[in-house]
mmCIF file of C-alpha atoms and ligand atoms in Angstrom:
data_model
loop_
_atom_site.group_PDB
_atom_site.id
_atom_site.type_symbol
_atom_site.label_atom_id
_atom_site.label_comp_id
_atom_site.label_asym_id
_atom_site.label_seq_id
_atom_site.Cartn_x
_atom_site.Cartn_y
_atom_site.Cartn_z
ATOM 1 C CA UNK A 1 118.791 156.498 105.127
ATOM 2 C CA UNK A 2 116.774 155.231 102.225
ATOM 3 C CA UNK A 3 117.601 151.831 100.703
ATOM 4 C CA UNK A 4 116.390 150.583 97.365
ATOM 5 C CA UNK A 5 117.407 146.859 96.488
ATOM 6 C CA UNK A 6 118.216 146.295 92.861
ATOM 7 C CA UNK A 7 116.452 143.080 91.806
ATOM 8 C CA UNK A 8 116.668 142.662 88.064
ATOM 9 C CA UNK A 9 113.845 144.832 86.369
ATOM 10 C CA UNK A 10 112.520 145.548 89.880
ATOM 11 C CA UNK A 11 113.762 148.074 92.250
ATOM 12 C CA UNK A 12 112.511 147.199 95.932
ATOM 13 C CA UNK A 13 111.968 150.148 98.134
ATOM 14 C CA UNK A 14 113.176 149.350 101.498
ATOM 15 C CA UNK A 15 112.184 152.656 103.219
ATOM 16 C CA UNK A 16 109.635 150.402 104.977
ATOM 17 C CA UNK A 17 109.793 146.843 105.925
ATOM 18 C CA UNK A 18 108.702 144.260 103.254
ATOM 19 C CA UNK A 19 107.169 140.834 103.554
ATOM 20 C CA UNK A 20 108.472 137.887 101.533
ATOM 21 C CA UNK A 21 105.875 135.097 101.212
ATOM 22 C CA UNK A 22 107.167 131.392 101.431
ATOM 23 C CA UNK A 23 106.123 129.181 98.605
ATOM 24 C CA UNK A 24 107.151 125.524 98.817
ATOM 25 C CA UNK A 25 106.931 123.635 95.531
ATOM 26 C CA UNK A 26 107.395 120.262 96.951
ATOM 27 C CA UNK A 27 105.276 117.122 96.123
ATOM 28 C CA UNK A 28 102.248 116.997 98.188
ATOM 29 C CA UNK A 29 102.361 113.813 100.138
ATOM 30 C CA UNK A 30 98.792 113.613 100.679
ATOM 31 C CA UNK A 31 97.799 113.796 96.963
ATOM 32 C CA UNK A 32 98.808 111.683 93.912
ATOM 33 C CA UNK A 33 97.663 114.519 91.508
ATOM 34 C CA UNK A 34 101.246 114.755 90.080
ATOM 35 C CA UNK A 35 103.374 117.803 88.912
ATOM 36 C CA UNK A 36 100.400 119.666 87.291
ATOM 37 C CA UNK A 37 98.335 119.597 90.537
ATOM 38 C CA UNK A 38 101.203 120.662 92.683
ATOM 39 C CA UNK A 39 101.902 123.374 90.404
ATOM 40 C CA UNK A 40 98.390 124.859 90.292
ATOM 41 C CA UNK A 41 98.191 124.587 94.006
ATOM 42 C CA UNK A 42 101.360 126.518 94.459
ATOM 43 C CA UNK A 43 100.286 129.303 92.133
ATOM 44 C CA UNK A 44 96.959 129.653 93.811
ATOM 45 C CA UNK A 45 98.827 130.041 97.209
ATOM 46 C CA UNK A 46 101.241 132.540 95.703
ATOM 47 C CA UNK A 47 98.332 134.605 94.177
ATOM 48 C CA UNK A 48 96.650 134.536 97.405
ATOM 49 C CA UNK A 49 100.039 135.840 99.334
ATOM 50 C CA UNK A 50 100.227 138.598 96.819
ATOM 51 C CA UNK A 51 96.603 139.589 97.210
ATOM 52 C CA UNK A 52 97.415 139.529 100.960
ATOM 53 C CA UNK A 53 100.198 142.210 100.433
ATOM 54 C CA UNK A 54 103.400 140.098 99.973
ATOM 55 C CA UNK A 55 105.933 142.284 98.338
ATOM 56 C CA UNK A 56 107.804 139.308 96.933
ATOM 57 C CA UNK A 57 107.403 135.439 96.617
ATOM 58 C CA UNK A 58 110.189 133.080 97.587
ATOM 59 C CA UNK A 59 109.856 129.835 95.411
ATOM 60 C CA UNK A 60 111.709 126.752 96.721
ATOM 61 C CA UNK A 61 111.756 123.243 95.361
ATOM 62 C CA UNK A 62 114.288 121.824 97.896
ATOM 63 C CA UNK A 63 113.522 121.386 101.531
ATOM 64 C CA UNK A 64 116.234 122.746 103.727
ATOM 65 C CA UNK A 65 114.521 121.972 106.923
ATOM 66 C CA UNK A 66 116.713 120.446 109.573
ATOM 67 C CA UNK A 67 117.316 116.777 108.554
ATOM 68 C CA UNK A 68 116.038 117.096 104.962
ATOM 69 C CA UNK A 69 117.848 115.110 102.175
ATOM 70 C CA UNK A 70 119.205 116.865 99.106
ATOM 71 C CA UNK A 71 117.059 117.067 95.934
ATOM 72 C CA UNK A 72 118.064 116.182 92.326
ATOM 73 C CA UNK A 73 118.751 119.215 90.074
ATOM 74 C CA UNK A 74 116.454 117.997 87.372
ATOM 75 C CA UNK A 75 113.578 117.587 89.925
ATOM 76 C CA UNK A 76 114.330 120.872 91.334
ATOM 77 C CA UNK A 77 114.175 122.589 88.032
ATOM 78 C CA UNK A 78 110.952 120.940 87.071
ATOM 79 C CA UNK A 79 109.224 122.021 90.397
ATOM 80 C CA UNK A 80 110.335 125.531 90.405
ATOM 81 C CA UNK A 81 110.805 126.924 86.801
ATOM 82 C CA UNK A 82 107.158 126.717 85.624
ATOM 83 C CA UNK A 83 106.062 128.459 88.638
ATOM 84 C CA UNK A 84 108.606 131.150 88.673
ATOM 85 C CA UNK A 85 107.802 131.820 85.062
ATOM 86 C CA UNK A 86 104.162 132.101 85.497
ATOM 87 C CA UNK A 87 104.335 134.450 88.599
ATOM 88 C CA UNK A 88 106.947 136.520 86.771
ATOM 89 C CA UNK A 89 104.757 136.978 83.970
ATOM 90 C CA UNK A 90 101.873 138.152 86.310
ATOM 91 C CA UNK A 91 104.356 140.717 87.304
ATOM 92 C CA UNK A 92 105.273 139.486 90.719
ATOM 93 C CA UNK A 93 108.880 140.021 92.129
ATOM 94 C CA UNK A 94 109.973 136.449 92.422
ATOM 95 C CA UNK A 95 112.794 135.106 94.495
ATOM 96 C CA UNK A 96 114.312 131.539 94.110
ATOM 97 C CA UNK A 97 115.336 129.513 97.149
ATOM 98 C CA UNK A 98 118.132 127.296 95.952
ATOM 99 C CA UNK A 99 121.859 126.418 96.453
ATOM 100 C CA UNK A 100 122.370 125.225 92.906
ATOM 101 C CA UNK A 101 124.101 127.350 90.014
ATOM 102 C CA UNK A 102 122.132 125.716 87.252
ATOM 103 C CA UNK A 103 118.895 126.376 89.119
ATOM 104 C CA UNK A 104 119.807 130.028 89.858
ATOM 105 C CA UNK A 105 120.588 130.622 86.138
ATOM 106 C CA UNK A 106 117.449 128.987 84.903
ATOM 107 C CA UNK A 107 115.269 130.689 87.586
ATOM 108 C CA UNK A 108 116.577 134.065 86.501
ATOM 109 C CA UNK A 109 116.222 133.305 82.962
ATOM 110 C CA UNK A 110 112.457 132.378 83.661
ATOM 111 C CA UNK A 111 112.052 135.811 85.543
ATOM 112 C CA UNK A 112 113.257 135.501 89.011
ATOM 113 C CA UNK A 113 114.631 138.865 90.361
ATOM 114 C CA UNK A 114 116.239 137.594 93.531
ATOM 115 C CA UNK A 115 118.505 134.549 94.267
ATOM 116 C CA UNK A 116 117.926 133.452 98.025
ATOM 117 C CA UNK A 117 120.674 130.904 98.909
ATOM 118 C CA UNK A 118 120.815 129.510 102.443
ATOM 119 C CA UNK A 119 124.316 128.336 101.549
ATOM 120 C CA UNK A 120 125.550 132.087 100.673
ATOM 121 C CA UNK A 121 126.666 131.096 97.196
ATOM 122 C CA UNK A 122 129.350 128.618 98.488
ATOM 123 C CA UNK A 123 128.668 125.701 95.957
ATOM 124 C CA UNK A 124 131.331 125.669 93.217
ATOM 125 C CA UNK A 125 129.961 127.991 90.361
ATOM 126 C CA UNK A 126 127.247 129.610 92.575
ATOM 127 C CA UNK A 127 128.949 132.945 92.840
ATOM 128 C CA UNK A 128 129.686 133.091 89.099
ATOM 129 C CA UNK A 129 126.049 132.091 88.408
ATOM 130 C CA UNK A 130 124.726 134.811 90.585
ATOM 131 C CA UNK A 131 127.248 137.270 89.096
ATOM 132 C CA UNK A 132 126.104 136.417 85.570
ATOM 133 C CA UNK A 133 122.659 137.724 86.301
ATOM 134 C CA UNK A 134 121.205 141.034 87.500
ATOM 135 C CA UNK A 135 119.156 139.619 90.271
ATOM 136 C CA UNK A 136 119.352 140.521 94.029
ATOM 137 C CA UNK A 137 121.281 137.924 96.088
ATOM 138 C CA UNK A 138 120.158 137.037 99.653
ATOM 139 C CA UNK A 139 123.184 135.563 101.512
ATOM 140 C CA UNK A 140 122.288 133.378 104.543
ATOM 141 C CA UNK A 141 124.476 131.958 107.188
ATOM 142 C CA UNK A 142 124.235 128.181 107.750
ATOM 143 C CA UNK A 143 126.576 126.096 109.887
ATOM 144 C CA UNK A 144 127.138 122.830 108.366
ATOM 145 C CA UNK A 145 124.438 121.303 106.109
ATOM 146 C CA UNK A 146 120.729 120.694 106.418
ATOM 147 C CA UNK A 147 121.106 117.009 107.106
ATOM 148 C CA UNK A 148 123.351 117.460 110.105
ATOM 149 C CA UNK A 149 123.336 121.021 111.114
ATOM 150 C CA UNK A 150 121.375 120.783 114.239
ATOM 151 C CA UNK A 151 123.880 118.202 115.805
ATOM 152 C CA UNK A 152 125.292 120.231 118.656
ATOM 153 C CA UNK A 153 126.097 123.399 116.925
ATOM 154 C CA UNK A 154 128.676 125.571 118.954
ATOM 155 C CA UNK A 155 130.156 129.132 118.424
ATOM 156 C CA UNK A 156 132.328 131.380 120.440
ATOM 157 C CA UNK A 157 130.336 134.755 119.945
ATOM 158 C CA UNK A 158 127.615 133.544 117.462
ATOM 159 C CA UNK A 159 126.438 137.267 116.498
ATOM 160 C CA UNK A 160 130.098 138.150 115.542
ATOM 161 C CA UNK A 161 130.919 134.990 113.712
ATOM 162 C CA UNK A 162 127.603 135.056 111.630
ATOM 163 C CA UNK A 163 128.284 138.779 110.886
ATOM 164 C CA UNK A 164 131.783 138.450 109.906
ATOM 165 C CA UNK A 165 130.920 135.325 107.687
ATOM 166 C CA UNK A 166 128.111 137.331 105.920
ATOM 167 C CA UNK A 167 130.376 140.454 105.261
ATOM 168 C CA UNK A 168 133.048 138.164 103.896
ATOM 169 C CA UNK A 169 130.519 136.561 101.420
ATOM 170 C CA UNK A 170 129.302 140.006 100.355
ATOM 171 C CA UNK A 171 132.762 141.060 99.853
ATOM 172 C CA UNK A 172 133.265 137.867 97.625
ATOM 173 C CA UNK A 173 130.106 138.911 95.648
ATOM 174 C CA UNK A 174 131.303 142.299 95.056
ATOM 175 C CA UNK A 175 134.683 141.180 93.876
ATOM 176 C CA UNK A 176 132.867 139.375 91.126
ATOM 177 C CA UNK A 177 130.883 142.290 90.238
ATOM 178 C CA UNK A 178 127.603 141.872 92.164
ATOM 179 C CA UNK A 179 126.956 145.638 93.230
ATOM 180 C CA UNK A 180 126.477 146.399 96.754
ATOM 181 C CA UNK A 181 122.832 147.482 96.052
ATOM 182 C CA UNK A 182 122.007 143.943 95.081
ATOM 183 C CA UNK A 183 123.136 142.257 98.302
ATOM 184 C CA UNK A 184 121.042 141.299 101.367
ATOM 185 C CA UNK A 185 122.285 139.527 104.571
ATOM 186 C CA UNK A 186 120.375 136.911 106.670
ATOM 187 C CA UNK A 187 121.606 135.509 109.832
ATOM 188 C CA UNK A 188 119.767 132.116 109.036
ATOM 189 C CA UNK A 189 117.829 131.475 112.225
ATOM 190 C CA UNK A 190 117.600 127.782 112.985
ATOM 191 C CA UNK A 191 120.400 126.761 110.513
ATOM 192 C CA UNK A 192 122.915 125.165 112.742
ATOM 193 C CA UNK A 193 121.773 127.071 115.721
ATOM 194 C CA UNK A 194 120.488 126.419 119.253
ATOM 195 C CA UNK A 195 117.485 128.318 120.697
ATOM 196 C CA UNK A 196 120.117 130.502 122.702
ATOM 197 C CA UNK A 197 122.177 131.142 119.491
ATOM 198 C CA UNK A 198 118.847 132.202 117.678
ATOM 199 C CA UNK A 199 117.984 134.589 120.615
ATOM 200 C CA UNK A 200 121.437 136.088 120.752
ATOM 201 C CA UNK A 201 121.239 136.713 116.817
ATOM 202 C CA UNK A 202 117.959 138.283 117.232
ATOM 203 C CA UNK A 203 119.085 140.641 119.890
ATOM 204 C CA UNK A 204 122.227 141.405 117.895
ATOM 205 C CA UNK A 205 120.275 142.108 114.678
ATOM 206 C CA UNK A 206 121.013 145.937 115.047
ATOM 207 C CA UNK A 207 124.782 144.929 114.644
ATOM 208 C CA UNK A 208 124.135 143.080 111.485
ATOM 209 C CA UNK A 209 122.028 145.958 110.143
ATOM 210 C CA UNK A 210 124.846 148.338 110.944
ATOM 211 C CA UNK A 211 126.939 146.701 108.324
ATOM 212 C CA UNK A 212 124.822 148.720 105.674
ATOM 213 C CA UNK A 213 123.390 145.828 103.892
ATOM 214 C CA UNK A 214 119.592 145.311 104.154
ATOM 215 C CA UNK A 215 118.859 142.498 106.626
ATOM 216 C CA UNK A 216 116.294 139.725 105.864
ATOM 217 C CA UNK A 217 115.130 137.563 108.834
ATOM 218 C CA UNK A 218 113.253 134.135 108.637
ATOM 219 C CA UNK A 219 111.762 132.984 111.908
ATOM 220 C CA UNK A 220 108.246 132.068 110.603
ATOM 221 C CA UNK A 221 107.033 128.865 112.515
ATOM 222 C CA UNK A 222 110.573 127.761 113.268
ATOM 223 C CA UNK A 223 111.314 125.267 115.912
ATOM 224 C CA UNK A 224 112.657 127.869 118.206
ATOM 225 C CA UNK A 225 109.229 129.343 118.544
ATOM 226 C CA UNK A 226 107.944 125.908 119.202
ATOM 227 C CA UNK A 227 110.641 125.392 121.938
ATOM 228 C CA UNK A 228 109.394 128.619 123.616
ATOM 229 C CA UNK A 229 105.761 128.130 123.263
ATOM 230 C CA UNK A 230 105.290 124.315 123.314
ATOM 231 C CA UNK A 231 103.272 124.630 119.965
ATOM 232 C CA UNK A 232 103.553 122.429 116.773
ATOM 233 C CA UNK A 233 104.305 124.352 113.564
ATOM 234 C CA UNK A 234 100.607 125.002 112.562
ATOM 235 C CA UNK A 235 99.926 126.747 115.968
ATOM 236 C CA UNK A 236 102.926 129.372 115.862
ATOM 237 C CA UNK A 237 101.223 132.209 114.244
ATOM 238 C CA UNK A 238 101.203 134.243 117.427
ATOM 239 C CA UNK A 239 104.960 133.403 118.044
ATOM 240 C CA UNK A 240 105.724 134.177 114.519
ATOM 241 C CA UNK A 241 104.313 137.585 114.515
ATOM 242 C CA UNK A 242 106.066 138.462 117.717
ATOM 243 C CA UNK A 243 109.404 137.295 116.259
ATOM 244 C CA UNK A 244 108.660 139.208 112.910
ATOM 245 C CA UNK A 245 108.136 142.329 114.852
ATOM 246 C CA UNK A 246 111.075 141.884 116.965
ATOM 247 C CA UNK A 247 113.233 141.464 113.873
ATOM 248 C CA UNK A 248 111.687 144.557 112.234
ATOM 249 C CA UNK A 249 112.164 146.680 115.419
ATOM 250 C CA UNK A 250 115.919 145.569 115.343
ATOM 251 C CA UNK A 251 116.512 146.570 111.738
ATOM 252 C CA UNK A 252 115.251 143.738 109.538
ATOM 253 C CA UNK A 253 113.893 145.224 106.223
ATOM 254 C CA UNK A 254 112.539 141.947 104.850
ATOM 255 C CA UNK A 255 110.789 139.210 106.681
ATOM 256 C CA UNK A 256 110.240 135.910 105.308
ATOM 257 C CA UNK A 257 106.865 134.394 106.448
ATOM 258 C CA UNK A 258 104.346 131.840 105.840
ATOM 259 C CA UNK A 259 101.295 134.059 107.252
ATOM 260 C CA UNK A 260 101.462 137.005 104.976
ATOM 261 C CA UNK A 261 98.002 138.642 105.834
ATOM 262 C CA UNK A 262 98.693 138.516 109.567
ATOM 263 C CA UNK A 263 102.304 139.728 109.169
ATOM 264 C CA UNK A 264 101.329 142.607 106.841
ATOM 265 C CA UNK A 265 98.694 143.851 109.303
ATOM 266 C CA UNK A 266 101.378 143.729 112.199
ATOM 267 C CA UNK A 267 103.892 145.513 110.416
ATOM 268 C CA UNK A 268 101.375 148.225 109.303
ATOM 269 C CA UNK A 269 100.518 148.741 113.078
ATOM 270 C CA UNK A 270 104.099 148.768 114.114
ATOM 271 C CA UNK A 271 104.965 151.104 111.371
ATOM 272 C CA UNK A 272 102.162 153.602 112.080
ATOM 273 C CA UNK A 273 103.217 153.690 115.778
ATOM 274 C CA UNK A 274 106.877 154.342 114.896
ATOM 275 C CA UNK A 275 106.564 156.886 112.213
ATOM 276 C CA UNK A 276 108.408 159.519 114.331
ATOM 277 C CA UNK A 277 111.345 157.306 115.168
HETATM 278 C C1 LIG B 301 115.062 130.635 105.470
HETATM 279 C C2 LIG B 301 115.326 130.543 104.155
HETATM 280 C C3 LIG B 301 115.650 131.688 106.238
HETATM 281 C C4 LIG B 301 116.292 132.656 104.110
HETATM 282 C C5 LIG B 301 114.379 128.634 104.820
HETATM 283 C C6 LIG B 301 112.003 127.309 106.915
HETATM 284 C C7 LIG B 301 113.223 126.631 106.550
HETATM 285 N N1 LIG B 301 115.872 131.444 103.449
HETATM 286 N N2 LIG B 301 114.876 129.143 103.745
HETATM 287 N N3 LIG B 301 116.278 132.728 105.395
HETATM 288 N N4 LIG B 301 114.521 129.409 105.975
HETATM 289 N N5 LIG B 301 116.908 133.516 103.372
HETATM 290 O O1 LIG B 301 111.352 128.161 106.281
HETATM 291 O O2 LIG B 301 111.627 126.985 108.035
HETATM 292 O O3 LIG B 301 115.539 131.795 107.347
HETATM 293 S S1 LIG B 301 113.659 127.070 104.725
#
């Protein structure tokens, strides 16, 4: 089966796994260089990830890490729109990581070709905002909200609950006119999940892929890898590569990562070995 994801003016060929580079456009707490400095730093990092083989760049201006506070809409727009505009002008396939309908619309108007929503378009107006564009949408499962989601999350059968939720959200998208070939599903590793939940979701990834929607997996540097290895975020590269390959081997077609160069190499080797699958 060959899958092509319709992303606005781009068509992303998913006949092999693709790498999404993570670009956080948040104020640098170690500098007082202001917005221009933050923007140039972000653009440099995005260009480096593209040169390293990233297929798309996920631009985010709101931290959704466990415990993070919400960001004001005007601040989020001011952070992400200039960066999206410039990267799209340079020809990159740009994704916007946001929950807010107004940011989705402005980002697509500035050239974003994918809307990546950790909230699966559940905020009022988000479904309609996405449907008003021709961008792809990544629907991610999250239990609760970032501020409190790691407070004792509990499930019956986590893989089934996550899959059923995502298929229901995909159907809600299709009902509003978002074509099936624009939809990506993501189990949302670390978003209201314990280590055991994350491992169960990874093992069950083939069942999510069997829905027929392309699957995106984001495990890069996440705390589950820290729990397994005892390493802080900056030392989780090896764990992140193992997790990315495990996800790809179980059917993920896009991996969302910080370390693009290393992940691209790992997937190239994995793909070469598996050519005759
Ligand atoms: C994810 C995301 C993820 C998608 C973040 C982090 C936390 N979007 N945004 N999937 N994670 N689709 O990168 O550690 O797993 S922010």
